[in-house]
Every structure is written in structure tokens, then in C-alpha cells.
Amino acid sequence: MAELAGRLRQEVDRYSPGEKLPSSRELVEAHRVSPVTVSRALARLAAEGLVVTRPGAGAFRAGPRRAAAAAESGDTSWQEVALSADASADQVPRSVDAEGVLATLSAPPPGVIELSGGYLPANLAPEKALAAALARAGRRPGAWERSPVEGVAELRGWFAREIGGPAGSVTAADVLITAGGQSAITTTLRALAPPGAAVLVESPTYPGLLAAARASGLRPVPVPVDTDGVRPELLEGAFRASGARVFVCQPLFQNPTGAVLSQERRTAVLHAARQAGAFVVEDDFARHLAHEDAGPLPSAIRAADPDGRVVHLRSLTKVTSASLRVGALAAHGPVLERLRAVQTVDSFFVPRPLQEAALELVGAPAWPRHLRTVAARLRERREVMLTSLARETPALTVTHAPRGGYHLWVRLPDGANEEALASAALRAGVSVAAGRPYFAAEPAARHLRLSFAPAAGDSQIAEGVRRLRTACEEALG
């Protein structure tokens, strides 16, 4: 890729500003390289400001860089001091590292099969239902007025019923509407833990949680999980050793391992938190991602918590669209006012038209049909990926085959370099997520997270795994 970028860099001068460069197909034929190599080379030139890429139109020579050159002439080195001098010697310096999150948010280059993302593809997302819901929501009386800071009452009531279950242990008054799950995580961490404090997290865990904690000046302390979820004896020890007053967990189809916290351990987790005088943050992100063969799901931990020990997080984003940033948190007691205050200061409230659209969507006849379709398709995709991995990449070990969620956690052979494998996979035309960003400390073994959700279909999953085999041959020998 670097060699091709160098050639193209020299050729760009032959074109006038705004003039179109040869098409990707022409570059592939002229330089005898793959479409992926061409896409990455053009992306590098675009980052350098030499070309401009326009989806559907091609690549063009960029215009003069007068404004950029003027900006580059300034001396910004002072910012290194200013950005690192905000913590005293006894505080944890803030670090804002979004690399692990961007790995699942960024779209891969054209021609690359995506096995790294965390959202449904267009052919599984309820796009028609969403469009209809948004149109109906826009015509609702008061839809464009400001929202109550807690959220629209009807939507709060719907989330309360979803979280509390048949027992009705959660009411609308316990619910705060949030701008998706990540916003709920950030709000909760800021409300429950002061800067410099330790916060207990599962190991491995979702990189967005680790990034949010560190950006808030918190210190993530890992507690290992196995196929039954977090290990209670280690959780109790971590509370004692760290002095933490917050434990964040995903008890249902945990990301990335797919583990489901057993009933016995759910009781033990609440007991450990009670002994430590701590909160449990229950991130129930995968409740609507259960597979067709999952069987009855356990109730939320929050549903059996009368004392306000658990702060429950829920989102509609994963099962609908990355752009439907609507979620909720449920809490009981004085902590709810703290949570409401933090969110109000940060963002005032979630836009009311988006809340009304979410309410229209979950109340439509298409909603249960969509959930059934997703459950069936995710099961099929899981089986395709498991079968393909067993056939194509026997050196990789699937540690657990979950019946919910959208990914597999794959262990690499001892001594393998996961970053080298992820890079080789991209060169082979498939994007995968390296496991390192999922750990708060050094991992005991190397892993990849492979997602079967974002691919266009079963055949693309199988082809992606075949390309991963090529990468394994290159990186693992």
C-alpha cells in the first residue's frame, strides 16, 4: 500500500486541481494491485490533503492548501503542557483514547468485508418501520416542543415495563431517557464515582466503557469472567483491595465473551456490592439480541433490587440503527437525582422528535416482527460463522458459542501477534477487532472479536472467514 501511495503521490501533479483521477478499477489494472490496496492508498493521499474522494464519483486532485498551510504554520506545542497538567500528583491523569471504539464504529474501506462492527446491516435494520415512525412522530402534537429533562413520559413508561418485567418493580418515575447506551454509561460513571476513584469492570469488557472511565479520570480495575459471568470471589477481593464503590457488568450475552451471568452469581454479585456499600451498573445492552434458540431469558438484576443498589442501562440502538440514539437508565433513590442532574448539565435532554419516533416504533405492529426476524437471522449467522471458522481456521479457538449478541470471542494460538493478524486481515479484505482494547490490564491470552452482525449476508460471512484464513497463513505461519 505504501508503495502504491508513493507512485500516486508522484502522479497527482499531472492533474489540475479539481480534475478527476483514474477510477479505482483503472488503478487496479494499471498497478496490478487489489481494490483494497487502491482504497487504502487513496485514503492516505486524502489524509495528506492531496486528493478528495467523493462517494460514487471517484477521486479528484485537491485544490490549493493555503488555509491548511497557514494553520500549520502556528506552534501548537504548548497544548501538550496544557492538556497534561490538569491533574495533581495524587490524581489519575485523564486520557481520552477512542481507538477501541473507533475500531467498531468506523466503516471499512470499499471492498472490505466487515466482521468488526457492532450494528445491524441495512437489510436487517427496520429502515422502513423507522422511516414511518419518524414521519408519524413529526406530526404528533407537541413533537417539536422541548422535552421534559427526564424524557417523554410514555417512553419512560415503556422502558419501565421492559426493565421491571411482569412484577412491575420499575416505574416510569425511576427512568431517565438517554441518548443511547454510551451516553448512559458516561453519565452513570460521572454520577457515581469521583475523579481518581477505582471502578470495577469485567475482564475483558467493552472498550467504550474503559474509554469513558478513563476520560472521566477513573481507574478501571479488571475482574475476570468465565462462561458463567464474573467470578464472585474475585469480585469480593477486588472491592476490598481497590475501595471501589462501583461495579459495571453486562450480565446478559456479555461483550465480548457472550457469557450469561448465572442465577447463583447474580445473587453473589448483589451480596458483594451490599458488603462493599457499592453500586452495580447493569448494562443490559443485548436484551433484544437474543437468538431464536436462546430460550427464556433471566430477568434483569434491577427487577429484584428493592434497595436501589442497581443502576440499569438499556438501549434501542443495537437492535435498530446506529442513528437511533435512544436509551434509558433506571435507578431508585437519591442517585436518580444525581444522574438526572449530570445528564441535564451535559446535554439538557434527548431531542423530543427522536423520542417520539422511538415510541412510535416500539408501539407499531412491525416491532415484534422485527425482533423475531433479528432473533432468527442472528442464530443463522452465528452458525455460519462457527462452521466457517471450524473449516477454514482450525488454529483459532472459539471459547464460547453464545445464544445471544452478535459476536464470537476467538482465542489465538500461544505467541500469536493479534495486531499483526488484524492488519493482515485488512490486507486480505476483511476487518476484524483485535482483543487488546477489551482489557483494562495485560491480557492472559491473545484474542480477536469477530462480529456476524454487520455483514450483508451468510455468504459474505463465509467469504470473510476465508479471507481471514489467508491472513492467518500470513501472520501465524
GROMACS .gro file of C-alpha atoms in nm, residues 68-297:
model
  230
   68ALA     CA    1  -0.420   2.447   0.575
   69ALA     CA    2  -0.068   2.577   0.528
   70ALA     CA    3  -0.149   2.889   0.728
   71ALA     CA    4  -0.291   2.679   1.008
   72GLU     CA    5   0.012   2.450   1.007
   73SER     CA    6   0.248   2.745   1.045
   74GLY     CA    7   0.138   2.805   1.404
   75ASP     CA    8   0.312   2.650   1.703
   76THR     CA    9   0.070   2.423   1.893
   77SER     CA   10   0.333   2.256   2.110
   78TRP     CA   11   0.205   2.449   2.414
   79GLN     CA   12  -0.105   2.228   2.409
   80GLU     CA   13   0.099   1.926   2.523
   81VAL     CA   14   0.159   2.102   2.853
   82ALA     CA   15  -0.193   2.238   2.890
   83LEU     CA   16  -0.361   1.904   2.822
   84SER     CA   17  -0.143   1.708   3.062
   85ALA     CA   18  -0.123   1.949   3.355
   86ASP     CA   19  -0.483   1.912   3.475
   87ALA     CA   20  -0.421   1.653   3.747
   88SER     CA   21  -0.243   1.678   4.076
   89ALA     CA   22   0.015   1.421   4.180
   90ASP     CA   23  -0.240   1.207   4.366
   91GLN     CA   24  -0.499   1.202   4.086
   92VAL     CA   25  -0.535   0.973   3.785
   93PRO     CA   26  -0.450   1.172   3.470
   94ARG     CA   27  -0.733   1.181   3.220
   95SER     CA   28  -0.674   1.002   2.893
   96VAL     CA   29  -0.917   1.010   2.603
   97ASP     CA   30  -0.840   0.712   2.382
   98ALA     CA   31  -1.117   0.625   2.137
   99GLU     CA   32  -0.915   0.374   1.934
  100GLY     CA   33  -1.100   0.067   2.060
  101VAL     CA   34  -1.437   0.234   1.999
  102LEU     CA   35  -1.346   0.361   1.653
  103ALA     CA   36  -1.249   0.007   1.552
  104THR     CA   37  -1.617  -0.087   1.569
  105LEU     CA   38  -1.765   0.249   1.460
  106SER     CA   39  -1.557   0.320   1.151
  107ALA     CA   40  -1.678   0.181   0.820
  108PRO     CA   41  -1.415  -0.034   0.646
  109PRO     CA   42  -1.274   0.069   0.305
  110PRO     CA   43  -1.472  -0.031  -0.004
  111GLY     CA   44  -1.433  -0.397  -0.088
  112VAL     CA   45  -1.353  -0.497   0.271
  113ILE     CA   46  -1.596  -0.736   0.445
  114GLU     CA   47  -1.685  -0.608   0.791
  115LEU     CA   48  -1.657  -0.860   1.075
  116SER     CA   49  -1.566  -0.594   1.330
  117GLY     CA   50  -1.869  -0.369   1.370
  118GLY     CA   51  -2.145  -0.358   1.624
  119TYR     CA   52  -2.456  -0.266   1.428
  120LEU     CA   53  -2.705  -0.443   1.205
  121PRO     CA   54  -2.667  -0.416   0.826
  122ALA     CA   55  -2.924  -0.225   0.622
  123ASN     CA   56  -3.105  -0.545   0.521
  124LEU     CA   57  -3.165  -0.636   0.887
  125ALA     CA   58  -3.233  -0.287   1.024
  126PRO     CA   59  -3.601  -0.187   1.036
  127GLU     CA   60  -3.544   0.103   0.797
  128LYS     CA   61  -3.899   0.119   0.656
  129ALA     CA   62  -4.051   0.100   1.004
  130LEU     CA   63  -3.809   0.365   1.128
  131ALA     CA   64  -3.892   0.598   0.840
  132ALA     CA   65  -4.264   0.554   0.901
  133ALA     CA   66  -4.220   0.606   1.276
  134LEU     CA   67  -4.017   0.923   1.222
  135ALA     CA   68  -4.279   1.061   0.982
  136ARG     CA   69  -4.562   0.990   1.228
  137ALA     CA   70  -4.361   1.131   1.517
  138GLY     CA   71  -4.301   1.457   1.335
  139ARG     CA   72  -4.676   1.511   1.307
  140ARG     CA   73  -4.753   1.440   1.672
  141PRO     CA   74  -4.891   1.738   1.864
  142GLY     CA   75  -4.606   1.892   2.063
  143ALA     CA   76  -4.341   1.678   1.895
  144TRP     CA   77  -4.118   1.980   1.833
  145GLU     CA   78  -4.159   2.133   2.175
  146ARG     CA   79  -3.886   2.091   2.431
  147SER     CA   80  -3.885   1.761   2.611
  148PRO     CA   81  -3.902   1.714   2.988
  149VAL     CA   82  -3.542   1.664   3.101
  150GLU     CA   83  -3.628   1.313   3.224
  151GLY     CA   84  -3.778   1.221   2.886
  152VAL     CA   85  -4.122   1.179   2.733
  153ALA     CA   86  -4.350   1.018   2.992
  154GLU     CA   87  -4.491   0.749   2.759
  155LEU     CA   88  -4.143   0.636   2.654
  156ARG     CA   89  -4.027   0.626   3.015
  157GLY     CA   90  -4.327   0.406   3.091
  158TRP     CA   91  -4.242   0.168   2.807
  159PHE     CA   92  -3.883   0.129   2.928
  160ALA     CA   93  -4.007   0.079   3.285
  161ARG     CA   94  -4.223  -0.214   3.174
  162GLU     CA   95  -3.936  -0.360   2.970
  163ILE     CA   96  -3.691  -0.339   3.261
  164GLY     CA   97  -3.921  -0.425   3.551
  165GLY     CA   98  -4.095  -0.717   3.384
  166PRO     CA   99  -4.431  -0.859   3.489
  167ALA     CA  100  -4.367  -0.778   3.856
  168GLY     CA  101  -4.374  -0.408   3.775
  169SER     CA  102  -4.079  -0.338   4.002
  170VAL     CA  103  -3.973  -0.038   3.791
  171THR     CA  104  -4.198   0.263   3.735
  172ALA     CA  105  -4.177   0.549   3.488
  173ALA     CA  106  -4.062   0.771   3.774
  174ASP     CA  107  -3.747   0.553   3.804
  175VAL     CA  108  -3.648   0.603   3.438
  176LEU     CA  109  -3.436   0.866   3.265
  177ILE     CA  110  -3.420   0.871   2.883
  178THR     CA  111  -3.064   0.892   2.748
  179ALA     CA  112  -2.901   0.949   2.409
  180GLY     CA  113  -2.816   0.581   2.364
  181GLY     CA  114  -2.617   0.335   2.571
  182GLN     CA  115  -2.279   0.507   2.556
  183SER     CA  116  -2.427   0.830   2.687
  184ALA     CA  117  -2.591   0.636   2.970
  185ILE     CA  118  -2.256   0.476   3.062
  186THR     CA  119  -2.076   0.811   3.068
  187THR     CA  120  -2.350   0.980   3.271
  188THR     CA  121  -2.358   0.695   3.523
  189LEU     CA  122  -1.982   0.684   3.575
  190ARG     CA  123  -1.963   1.059   3.630
  191ALA     CA  124  -2.254   1.049   3.872
  192LEU     CA  125  -2.134   0.756   4.083
  193ALA     CA  126  -1.756   0.794   4.107
  194PRO     CA  127  -1.534   1.098   4.174
  195PRO     CA  128  -1.224   1.159   3.959
  196GLY     CA  129  -0.937   0.940   4.070
  197ALA     CA  130  -1.159   0.664   4.206
  198ALA     CA  131  -1.139   0.298   4.109
  199VAL     CA  132  -1.427   0.140   3.919
  200LEU     CA  133  -1.455  -0.238   3.885
  201VAL     CA  134  -1.509  -0.373   3.533
  202GLU     CA  135  -1.534  -0.718   3.382
  203SER     CA  136  -1.224  -0.854   3.212
  204PRO     CA  137  -1.248  -0.849   2.918
  205THR     CA  138  -1.510  -0.580   2.861
  206TYR     CA  139  -1.647  -0.330   2.611
  207PRO     CA  140  -1.377  -0.074   2.507
  208GLY     CA  141  -1.629   0.211   2.521
  209LEU     CA  142  -1.666   0.155   2.895
  210LEU     CA  143  -1.290   0.167   2.951
  211ALA     CA  144  -1.259   0.481   2.737
  212ALA     CA  145  -1.544   0.656   2.920
  213ALA     CA  146  -1.399   0.569   3.261
  214ARG     CA  147  -1.051   0.694   3.175
  215ALA     CA  148  -1.184   1.010   3.012
  216SER     CA  149  -1.360   1.084   3.344
  217GLY     CA  150  -1.035   1.038   3.537
  218LEU     CA  151  -1.138   0.700   3.680
  219ARG     CA  152  -0.920   0.392   3.722
  220PRO     CA  153  -1.072   0.072   3.573
  221VAL     CA  154  -0.987  -0.235   3.783
  222PRO     CA  155  -1.044  -0.565   3.598
  223VAL     CA  156  -1.231  -0.863   3.744
  224PRO     CA  157  -1.205  -1.181   3.530
  225VAL     CA  158  -1.510  -1.350   3.380
  226ASP     CA  159  -1.570  -1.705   3.258
  227THR     CA  160  -1.863  -1.861   3.070
  228ASP     CA  161  -2.091  -1.804   3.374
  229GLY     CA  162  -2.000  -1.437   3.403
  230VAL     CA  163  -1.792  -1.252   3.659
  231ARG     CA  164  -1.628  -1.463   3.929
  232PRO     CA  165  -1.783  -1.357   4.265
  233GLU     CA  166  -1.483  -1.449   4.482
  234LEU     CA  167  -1.260  -1.227   4.269
  235LEU     CA  168  -1.521  -0.951   4.274
  236GLU     CA  169  -1.528  -0.952   4.655
  237GLY     CA  170  -1.149  -0.933   4.666
  238ALA     CA  171  -1.142  -0.650   4.414
  239PHE     CA  172  -1.388  -0.446   4.621
  240ARG     CA  173  -1.169  -0.490   4.929
  241ALA     CA  174  -0.838  -0.421   4.755
  242SER     CA  175  -0.947  -0.119   4.549
  243GLY     CA  176  -1.203   0.051   4.773
  244ALA     CA  177  -1.426   0.083   4.465
  245ARG     CA  178  -1.790   0.175   4.509
  246VAL     CA  179  -1.899   0.091   4.153
  247PHE     CA  180  -1.902  -0.235   3.954
  248VAL     CA  181  -2.007  -0.227   3.587
  249CYS     CA  182  -2.123  -0.551   3.429
  250GLN     CA  183  -2.308  -0.692   3.129
  251PRO     CA  184  -2.487  -0.994   3.278
  252LEU     CA  185  -2.661  -1.098   2.955
  253PHE     CA  186  -2.451  -1.203   2.650
  254GLN     CA  187  -2.152  -1.008   2.772
  255ASN     CA  188  -1.939  -0.816   2.524
  256PRO     CA  189  -1.706  -0.967   2.410
  257THR     CA  190  -1.727  -1.317   2.566
  258GLY     CA  191  -2.102  -1.377   2.526
  259ALA     CA  192  -2.125  -1.504   2.886
  260VAL     CA  193  -2.456  -1.505   3.074
  261LEU     CA  194  -2.430  -1.442   3.448
  262SER     CA  195  -2.574  -1.744   3.628
  263GLN     CA  196  -2.855  -1.702   3.879
  264GLU     CA  197  -2.629  -1.808   4.166
  265ARG     CA  198  -2.371  -1.549   4.068
  266ARG     CA  199  -2.634  -1.276   4.029
  267THR     CA  200  -2.718  -1.323   4.396
  268ALA     CA  201  -2.348  -1.325   4.484
  269VAL     CA  202  -2.283  -1.004   4.289
  270LEU     CA  203  -2.555  -0.820   4.479
  271HIS     CA  204  -2.421  -0.959   4.807
  272ALA     CA  205  -2.066  -0.842   4.728
  273ALA     CA  206  -2.191  -0.496   4.636
  274ARG     CA  207  -2.400  -0.477   4.953
  275GLN     CA  208  -2.100  -0.571   5.167
  276ALA     CA  209  -1.889  -0.304   4.995
  277GLY     CA  210  -2.158  -0.034   5.007
  278ALA     CA  211  -2.130  -0.017   4.628
  279PHE     CA  212  -2.347   0.027   4.319
  280VAL     CA  213  -2.388  -0.230   4.043
  281VAL     CA  214  -2.424  -0.079   3.696
  282GLU     CA  215  -2.615  -0.333   3.488
  283ASP     CA  216  -2.556  -0.270   3.116
  284ASP     CA  217  -2.833  -0.477   2.957
  285PHE     CA  218  -2.732  -0.390   2.600
  286ALA     CA  219  -2.815  -0.731   2.444
  287ARG     CA  220  -3.166  -0.791   2.581
  288HIS     CA  221  -3.314  -0.757   2.230
  289LEU     CA  222  -3.031  -0.954   2.065
  290ALA     CA  223  -3.125  -1.298   2.195
  291HIS     CA  224  -3.108  -1.567   1.926
  292GLU     CA  225  -3.400  -1.780   1.821
  293ASP     CA  226  -3.267  -2.076   2.022
  294ALA     CA  227  -3.182  -1.876   2.338
  295GLY     CA  228  -3.474  -1.999   2.545
  296PRO     CA  229  -3.624  -1.797   2.833
  297LEU     CA  230  -3.402  -1.507   2.939
   0.00000   0.00000   0.00000
